[in-house]
GROMACS .gro file of C-alpha atoms in nm:
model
  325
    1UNK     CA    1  -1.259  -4.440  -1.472
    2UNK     CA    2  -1.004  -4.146  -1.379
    3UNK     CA    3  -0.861  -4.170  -1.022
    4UNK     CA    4  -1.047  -4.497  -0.999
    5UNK     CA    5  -0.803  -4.544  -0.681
    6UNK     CA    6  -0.947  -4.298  -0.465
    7UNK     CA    7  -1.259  -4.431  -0.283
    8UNK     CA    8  -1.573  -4.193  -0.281
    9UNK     CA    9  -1.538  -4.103   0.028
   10UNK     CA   10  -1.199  -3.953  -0.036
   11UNK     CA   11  -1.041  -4.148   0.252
   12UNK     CA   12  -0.682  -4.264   0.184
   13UNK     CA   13  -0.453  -4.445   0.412
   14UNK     CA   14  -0.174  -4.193   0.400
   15UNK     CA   15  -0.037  -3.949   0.126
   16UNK     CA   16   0.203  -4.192  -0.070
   17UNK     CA   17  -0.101  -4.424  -0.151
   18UNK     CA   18  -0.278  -4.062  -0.254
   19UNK     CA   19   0.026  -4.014  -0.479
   20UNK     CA   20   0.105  -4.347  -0.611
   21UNK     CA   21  -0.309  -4.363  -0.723
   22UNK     CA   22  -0.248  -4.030  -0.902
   23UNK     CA   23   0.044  -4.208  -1.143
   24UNK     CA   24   0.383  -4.215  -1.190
   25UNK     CA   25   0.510  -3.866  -1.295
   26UNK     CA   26   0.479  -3.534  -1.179
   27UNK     CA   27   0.224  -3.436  -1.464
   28UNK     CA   28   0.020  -3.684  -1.306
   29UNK     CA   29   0.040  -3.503  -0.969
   30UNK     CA   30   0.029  -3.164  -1.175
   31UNK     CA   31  -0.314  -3.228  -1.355
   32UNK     CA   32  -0.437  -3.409  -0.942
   33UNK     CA   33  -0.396  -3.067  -0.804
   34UNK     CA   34  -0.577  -2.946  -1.063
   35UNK     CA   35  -0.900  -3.125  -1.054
   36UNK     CA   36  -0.882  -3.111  -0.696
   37UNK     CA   37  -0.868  -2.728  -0.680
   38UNK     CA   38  -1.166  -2.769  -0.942
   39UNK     CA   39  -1.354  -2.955  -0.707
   40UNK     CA   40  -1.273  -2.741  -0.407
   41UNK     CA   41  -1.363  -2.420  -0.625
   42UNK     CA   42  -1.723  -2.607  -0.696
   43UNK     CA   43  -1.747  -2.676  -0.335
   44UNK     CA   44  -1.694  -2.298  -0.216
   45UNK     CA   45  -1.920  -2.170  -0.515
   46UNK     CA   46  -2.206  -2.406  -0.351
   47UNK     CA   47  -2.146  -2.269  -0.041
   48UNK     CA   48  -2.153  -1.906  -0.152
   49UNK     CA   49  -2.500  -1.960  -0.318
   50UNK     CA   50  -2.632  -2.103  -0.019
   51UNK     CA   51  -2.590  -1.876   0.225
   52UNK     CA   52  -2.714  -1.583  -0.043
   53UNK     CA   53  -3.015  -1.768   0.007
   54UNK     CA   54  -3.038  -1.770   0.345
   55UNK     CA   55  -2.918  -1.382   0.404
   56UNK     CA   56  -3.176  -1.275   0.130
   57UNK     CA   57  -3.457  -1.502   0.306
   58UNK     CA   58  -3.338  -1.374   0.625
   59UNK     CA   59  -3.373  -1.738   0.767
   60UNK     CA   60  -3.251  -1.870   1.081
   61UNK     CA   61  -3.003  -2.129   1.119
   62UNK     CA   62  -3.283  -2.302   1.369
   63UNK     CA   63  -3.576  -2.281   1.141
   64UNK     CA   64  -3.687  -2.570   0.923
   65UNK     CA   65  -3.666  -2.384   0.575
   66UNK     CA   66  -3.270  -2.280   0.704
   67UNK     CA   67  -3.168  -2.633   0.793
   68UNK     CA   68  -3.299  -2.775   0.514
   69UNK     CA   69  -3.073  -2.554   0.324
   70UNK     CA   70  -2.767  -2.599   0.553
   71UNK     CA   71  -2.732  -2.921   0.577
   72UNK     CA   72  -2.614  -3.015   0.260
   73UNK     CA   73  -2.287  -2.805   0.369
   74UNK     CA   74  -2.222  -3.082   0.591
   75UNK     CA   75  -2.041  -3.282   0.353
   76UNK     CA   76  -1.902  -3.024   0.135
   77UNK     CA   77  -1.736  -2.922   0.482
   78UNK     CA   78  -1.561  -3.240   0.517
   79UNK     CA   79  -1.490  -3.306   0.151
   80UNK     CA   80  -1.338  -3.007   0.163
   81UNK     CA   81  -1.131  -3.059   0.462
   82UNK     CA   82  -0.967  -3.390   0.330
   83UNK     CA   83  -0.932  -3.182  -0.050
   84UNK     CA   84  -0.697  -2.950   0.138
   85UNK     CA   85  -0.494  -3.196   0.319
   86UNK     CA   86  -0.453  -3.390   0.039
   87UNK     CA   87  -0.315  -3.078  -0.225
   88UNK     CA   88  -0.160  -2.933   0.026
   89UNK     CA   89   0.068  -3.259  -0.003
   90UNK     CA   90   0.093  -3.278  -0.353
   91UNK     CA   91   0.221  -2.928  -0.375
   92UNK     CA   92   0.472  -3.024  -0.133
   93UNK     CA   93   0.564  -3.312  -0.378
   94UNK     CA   94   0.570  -3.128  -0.694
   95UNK     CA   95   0.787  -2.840  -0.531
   96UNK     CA   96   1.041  -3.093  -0.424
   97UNK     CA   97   1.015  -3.228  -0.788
   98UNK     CA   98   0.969  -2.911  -1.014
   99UNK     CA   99   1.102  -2.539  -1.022
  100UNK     CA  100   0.902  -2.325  -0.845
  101UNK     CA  101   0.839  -2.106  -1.121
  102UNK     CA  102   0.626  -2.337  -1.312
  103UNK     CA  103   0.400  -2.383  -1.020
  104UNK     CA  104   0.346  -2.034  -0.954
  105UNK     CA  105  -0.044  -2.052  -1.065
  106UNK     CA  106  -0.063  -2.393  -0.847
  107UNK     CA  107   0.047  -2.142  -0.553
  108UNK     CA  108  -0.208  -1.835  -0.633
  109UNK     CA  109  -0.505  -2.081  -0.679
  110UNK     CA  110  -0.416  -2.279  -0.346
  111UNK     CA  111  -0.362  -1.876  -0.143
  112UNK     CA  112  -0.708  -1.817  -0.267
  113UNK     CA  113  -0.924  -2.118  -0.221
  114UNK     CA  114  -0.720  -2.123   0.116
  115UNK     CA  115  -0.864  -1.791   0.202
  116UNK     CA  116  -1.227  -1.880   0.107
  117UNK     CA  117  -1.198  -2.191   0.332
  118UNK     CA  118  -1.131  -2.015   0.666
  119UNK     CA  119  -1.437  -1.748   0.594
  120UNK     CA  120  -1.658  -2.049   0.516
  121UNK     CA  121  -1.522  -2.246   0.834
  122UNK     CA  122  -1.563  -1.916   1.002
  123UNK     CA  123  -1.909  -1.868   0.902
  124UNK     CA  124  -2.024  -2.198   0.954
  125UNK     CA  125  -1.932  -2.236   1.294
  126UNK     CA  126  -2.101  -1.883   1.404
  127UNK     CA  127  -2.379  -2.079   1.341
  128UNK     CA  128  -2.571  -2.236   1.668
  129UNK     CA  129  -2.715  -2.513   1.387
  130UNK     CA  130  -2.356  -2.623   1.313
  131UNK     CA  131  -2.233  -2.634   1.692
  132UNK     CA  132  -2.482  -2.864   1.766
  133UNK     CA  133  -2.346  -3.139   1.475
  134UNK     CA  134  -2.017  -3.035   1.366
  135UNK     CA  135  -1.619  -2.953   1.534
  136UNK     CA  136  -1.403  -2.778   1.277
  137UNK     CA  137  -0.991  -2.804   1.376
  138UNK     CA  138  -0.918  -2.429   1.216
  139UNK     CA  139  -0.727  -2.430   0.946
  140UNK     CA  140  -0.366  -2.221   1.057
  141UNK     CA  141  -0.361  -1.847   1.071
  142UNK     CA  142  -0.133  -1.871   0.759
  143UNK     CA  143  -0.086  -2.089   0.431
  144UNK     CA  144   0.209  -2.322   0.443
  145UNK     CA  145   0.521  -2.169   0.240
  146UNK     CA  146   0.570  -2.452  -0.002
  147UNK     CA  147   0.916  -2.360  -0.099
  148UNK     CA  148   1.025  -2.494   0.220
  149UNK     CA  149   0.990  -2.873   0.252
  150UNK     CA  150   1.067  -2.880   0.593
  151UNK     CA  151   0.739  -2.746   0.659
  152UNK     CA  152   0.593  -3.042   0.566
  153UNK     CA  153   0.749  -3.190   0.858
  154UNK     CA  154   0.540  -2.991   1.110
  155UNK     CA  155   0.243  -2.965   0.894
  156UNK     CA  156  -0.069  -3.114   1.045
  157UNK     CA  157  -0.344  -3.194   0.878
  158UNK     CA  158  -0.697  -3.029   0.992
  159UNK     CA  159  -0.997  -3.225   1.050
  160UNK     CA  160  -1.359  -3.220   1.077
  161UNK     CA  161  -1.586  -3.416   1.350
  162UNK     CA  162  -1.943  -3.484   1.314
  163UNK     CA  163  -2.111  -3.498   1.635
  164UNK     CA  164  -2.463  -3.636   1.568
  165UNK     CA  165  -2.340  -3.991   1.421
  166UNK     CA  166  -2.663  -4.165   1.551
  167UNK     CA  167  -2.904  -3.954   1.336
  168UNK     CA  168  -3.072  -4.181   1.090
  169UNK     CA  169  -3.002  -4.042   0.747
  170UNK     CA  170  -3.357  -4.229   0.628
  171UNK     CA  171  -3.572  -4.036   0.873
  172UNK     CA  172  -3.738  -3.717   0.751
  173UNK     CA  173  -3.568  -3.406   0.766
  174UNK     CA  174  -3.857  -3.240   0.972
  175UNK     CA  175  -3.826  -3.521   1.253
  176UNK     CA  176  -3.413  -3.410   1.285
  177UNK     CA  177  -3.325  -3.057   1.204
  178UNK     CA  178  -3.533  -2.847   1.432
  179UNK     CA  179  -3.512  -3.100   1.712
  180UNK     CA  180  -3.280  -2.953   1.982
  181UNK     CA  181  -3.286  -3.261   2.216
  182UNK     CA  182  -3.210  -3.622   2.134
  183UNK     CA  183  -3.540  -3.770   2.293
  184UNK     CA  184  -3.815  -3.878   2.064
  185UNK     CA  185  -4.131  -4.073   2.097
  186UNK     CA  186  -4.100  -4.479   2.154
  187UNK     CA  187  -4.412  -4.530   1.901
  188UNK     CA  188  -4.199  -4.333   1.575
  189UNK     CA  189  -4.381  -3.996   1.624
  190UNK     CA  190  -4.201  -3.680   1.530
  191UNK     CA  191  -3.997  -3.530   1.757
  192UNK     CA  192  -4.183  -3.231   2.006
  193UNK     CA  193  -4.213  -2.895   1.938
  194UNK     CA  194  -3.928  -2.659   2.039
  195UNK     CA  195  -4.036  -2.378   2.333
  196UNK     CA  196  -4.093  -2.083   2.138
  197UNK     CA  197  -3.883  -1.874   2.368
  198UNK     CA  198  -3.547  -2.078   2.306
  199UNK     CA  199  -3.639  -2.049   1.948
  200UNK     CA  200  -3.692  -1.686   1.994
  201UNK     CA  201  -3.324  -1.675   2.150
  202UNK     CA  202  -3.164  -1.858   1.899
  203UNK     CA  203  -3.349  -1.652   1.623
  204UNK     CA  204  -3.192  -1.335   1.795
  205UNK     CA  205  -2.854  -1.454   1.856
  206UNK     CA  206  -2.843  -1.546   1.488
  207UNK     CA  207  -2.969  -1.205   1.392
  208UNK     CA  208  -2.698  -1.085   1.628
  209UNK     CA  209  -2.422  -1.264   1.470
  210UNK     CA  210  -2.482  -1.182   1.100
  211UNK     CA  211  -2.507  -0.808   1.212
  212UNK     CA  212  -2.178  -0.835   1.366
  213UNK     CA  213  -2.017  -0.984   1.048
  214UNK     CA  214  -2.176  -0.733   0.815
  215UNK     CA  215  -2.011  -0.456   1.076
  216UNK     CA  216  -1.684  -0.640   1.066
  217UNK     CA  217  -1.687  -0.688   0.706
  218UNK     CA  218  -1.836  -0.344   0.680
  219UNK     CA  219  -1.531  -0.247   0.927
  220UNK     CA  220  -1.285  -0.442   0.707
  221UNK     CA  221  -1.345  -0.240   0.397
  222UNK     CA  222  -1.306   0.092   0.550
  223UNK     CA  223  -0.929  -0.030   0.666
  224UNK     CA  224  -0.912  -0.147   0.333
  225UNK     CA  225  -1.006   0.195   0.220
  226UNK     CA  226  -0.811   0.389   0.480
  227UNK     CA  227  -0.502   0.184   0.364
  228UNK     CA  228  -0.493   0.281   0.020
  229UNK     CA  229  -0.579   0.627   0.138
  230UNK     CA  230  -0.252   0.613   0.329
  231UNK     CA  231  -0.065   0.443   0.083
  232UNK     CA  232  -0.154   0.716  -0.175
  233UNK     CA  233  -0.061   1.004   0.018
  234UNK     CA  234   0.254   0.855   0.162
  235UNK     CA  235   0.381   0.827  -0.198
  236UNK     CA  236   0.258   1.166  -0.266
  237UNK     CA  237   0.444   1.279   0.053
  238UNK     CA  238   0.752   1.113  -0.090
  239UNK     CA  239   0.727   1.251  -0.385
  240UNK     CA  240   0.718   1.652  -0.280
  241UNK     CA  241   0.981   1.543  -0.063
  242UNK     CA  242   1.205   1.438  -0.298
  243UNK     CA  243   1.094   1.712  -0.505
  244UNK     CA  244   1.177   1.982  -0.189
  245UNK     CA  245   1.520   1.774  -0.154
  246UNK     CA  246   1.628   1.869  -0.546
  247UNK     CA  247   1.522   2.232  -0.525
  248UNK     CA  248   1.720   2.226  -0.177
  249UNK     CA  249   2.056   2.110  -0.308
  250UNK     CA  250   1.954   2.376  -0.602
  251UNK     CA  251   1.950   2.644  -0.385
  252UNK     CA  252   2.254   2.521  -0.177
  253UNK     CA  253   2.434   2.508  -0.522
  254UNK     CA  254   2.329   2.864  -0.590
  255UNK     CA  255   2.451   2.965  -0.228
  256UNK     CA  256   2.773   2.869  -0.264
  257UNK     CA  257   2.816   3.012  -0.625
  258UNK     CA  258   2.733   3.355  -0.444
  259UNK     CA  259   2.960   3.316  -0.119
  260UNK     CA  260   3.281   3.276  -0.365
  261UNK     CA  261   3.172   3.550  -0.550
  262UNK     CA  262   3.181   3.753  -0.182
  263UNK     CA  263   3.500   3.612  -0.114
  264UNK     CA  264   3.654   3.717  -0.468
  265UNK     CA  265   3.518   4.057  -0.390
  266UNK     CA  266   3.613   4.057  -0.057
  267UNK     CA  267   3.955   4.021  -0.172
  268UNK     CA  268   3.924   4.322  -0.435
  269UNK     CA  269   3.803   4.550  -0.182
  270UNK     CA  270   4.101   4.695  -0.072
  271UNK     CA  271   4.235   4.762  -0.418
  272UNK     CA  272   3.950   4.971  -0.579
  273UNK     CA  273   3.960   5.239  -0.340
  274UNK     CA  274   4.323   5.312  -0.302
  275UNK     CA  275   4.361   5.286  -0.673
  276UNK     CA  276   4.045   5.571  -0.670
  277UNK     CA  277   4.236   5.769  -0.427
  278UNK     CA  278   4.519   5.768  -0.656
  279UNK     CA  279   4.357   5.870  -0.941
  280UNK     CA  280   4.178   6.122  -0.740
  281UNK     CA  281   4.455   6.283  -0.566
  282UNK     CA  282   4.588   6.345  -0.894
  283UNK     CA  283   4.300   6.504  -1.011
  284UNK     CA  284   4.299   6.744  -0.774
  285UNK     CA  285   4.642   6.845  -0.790
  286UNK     CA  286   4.641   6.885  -1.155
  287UNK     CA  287   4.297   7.125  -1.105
  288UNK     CA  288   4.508   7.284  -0.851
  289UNK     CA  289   4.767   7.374  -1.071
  290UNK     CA  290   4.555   7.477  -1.340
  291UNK     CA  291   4.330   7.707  -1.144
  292UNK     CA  292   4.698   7.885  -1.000
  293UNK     CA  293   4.831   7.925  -1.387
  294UNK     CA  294   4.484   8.094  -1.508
  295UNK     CA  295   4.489   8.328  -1.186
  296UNK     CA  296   4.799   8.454  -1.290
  297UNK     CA  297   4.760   8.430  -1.655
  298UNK     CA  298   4.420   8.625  -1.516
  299UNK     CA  299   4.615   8.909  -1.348
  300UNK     CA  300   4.861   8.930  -1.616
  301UNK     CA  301   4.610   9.005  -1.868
  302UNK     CA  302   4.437   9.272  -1.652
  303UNK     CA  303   4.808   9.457  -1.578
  304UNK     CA  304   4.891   9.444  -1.973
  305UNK     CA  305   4.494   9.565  -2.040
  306UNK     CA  306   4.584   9.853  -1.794
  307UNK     CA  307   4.936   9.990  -1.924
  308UNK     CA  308   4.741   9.902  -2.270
  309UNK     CA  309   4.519  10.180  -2.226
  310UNK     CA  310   4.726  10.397  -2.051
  311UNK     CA  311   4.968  10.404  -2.342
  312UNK     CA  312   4.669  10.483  -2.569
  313UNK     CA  313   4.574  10.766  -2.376
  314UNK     CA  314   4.949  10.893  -2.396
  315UNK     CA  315   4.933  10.850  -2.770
  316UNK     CA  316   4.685  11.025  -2.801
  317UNK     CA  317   4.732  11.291  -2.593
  318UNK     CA  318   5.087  11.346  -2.748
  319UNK     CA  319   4.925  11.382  -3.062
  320UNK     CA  320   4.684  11.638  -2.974
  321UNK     CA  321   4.960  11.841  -2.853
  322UNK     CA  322   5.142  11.801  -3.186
  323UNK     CA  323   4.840  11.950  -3.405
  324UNK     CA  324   4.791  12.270  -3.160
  325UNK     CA  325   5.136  12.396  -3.222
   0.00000   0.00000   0.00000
């Protein structure tokens, strides 16, 4: 028989008998772990299915039909309990045997079973049925970091305590469940009949509780949704940022390409416009000039047009004198 060592009740003296019973070797311990987070996954799969039963029946945790289907979680609770004491142990053994690489889906599976036992503990105990039998030591508010094995030091183990030892586990479950006082009858006779009111309470308070979880949980997935939300548009933010940061250092670039073009203009300035003056100085002068030689080139031709025609008219007149005589 496999782990023929470890009692039914899963009680073990301490953690080095747990060990030694699993054999010598860490694959030994490696394929432990592994059955026991099999077990503890069958345990929380129960669980699940149960209370889907009672949510969809709308039962109260005071009502025969919903203790009758509660009260099998009574020893899954404590299995369950001693299950995670005991792997949380061997982890610390096999990480202060093996690299913590190859344990890396040892780690996931023991994040995620550890999550599903604090809702379960958490559920259970919002339960007036499972005050009345049961005290759950919480499991911490985080998993132990098993790459640090002096953790294991200061690690203490959780425990469950059942309250109602003297009920007889032979008696019926009718005389037991419902009963919320521990008289009964001398002569064997079933225990009395709750007052309707303090069911009526307990029904309510129930009803109370499991409308508060569904608003937390409801609660819980809008953060969930509002996170992503933010997550999304802070990277989106970051992006145009970065984005607005590239074309900035663009247009910086282009800005300083343009003020040493100023400055190389700047220092042309002055030269263009004497140089133009120059030129135009010159121009004028030479028009000047021009416009004083064609005046006088001007009269010159008008004094030699006039003694021109003068002399023609002396010509001609001296020839007109010749013919007459």
């Amino acid at each position: 028989m496999k782990n023929s060592q470890i009692p039914g009740n899963l009680v073990v003296d301490d953690h080095q008998q747990l060990i030694q019973s699993a054999g010598e070797g860490e694959d030994a311990l490696f394929s432990l772990a592994i059955e026991m987070f099999d077990y503890l996954d069958c345990i929380l799969d129960l669980q699940t299915e149960i209370f889907k039963t009672i949510e969809s029946s709308k039962q109260s945790s005071m009502t025969n039909a919903g203790q009758c289907r509660l009260k099998p979680l009574i020893p899954c609770i404590q299995d369950a309990m001693v299950l995670y004491d005991y792997v949380t142990k061997i982890l610390f053994k096999l990480h202060s045997k093996l690299s913590p690489d190859l344990l890396n889906g040892h780690r996931d599976r023991f994040l995620k079973i550890f999550k599903g036992l604090k809702k379960f503990y958490e559920k259970t105990m919002s339960l007036q049925y499972f005050k009345n039998l049961i005290e759950i030591h919480h499991l911490p508010k985080y998993p132990p970091n098993f790459l640090v094995q002096s953790e294991l030091q200061n690690y203490q183990p959780s425990r469950v305590t059942v309250l109602n030892d003297s009920i007889d586990q032979n008696d019926t479950i009718s005389e037991h469940l419902v009963s919320l006082d521990d008289t009964t009858s001398t002569n064997g006779s079933s225990s009395p009949v709750p007052d309707p009111g303090v069911m009526a309470l307990y029904v309510e308070k129930d009803r109370q509780v499991k409308e508060l979880e569904y608003q937390v949980d409801g609660l819980k997935l809008e953060l969930e949704r509002l996170g992503r939300q933010a997550r999304t548009q802070l990277q989106q933010l970051q992006f145009e940022i970065a984005e607005l940061k590239q074309e900035l250092l663009l247009k910086m670039q282009q800005l300083a390409e343009k003020d040493e073009i100023i400055q190389q203009l700047k220092g042309h300035e002055c030269k263009i416009p004497l140089e133009f003056l120059e030129r135009l100085e010159k121009a004028e002068l030479h028009s000047k000039s021009m416009d004083d030689k064609f005046l006088k080139l001007k009269e010159l031709y008008q004094r030699l047009s006039t003694e021109h025609v003068s002399l023609l008219r002396k010509v001609n007149q001296a020839i007109r004198n010749k013919n007459l005589h």
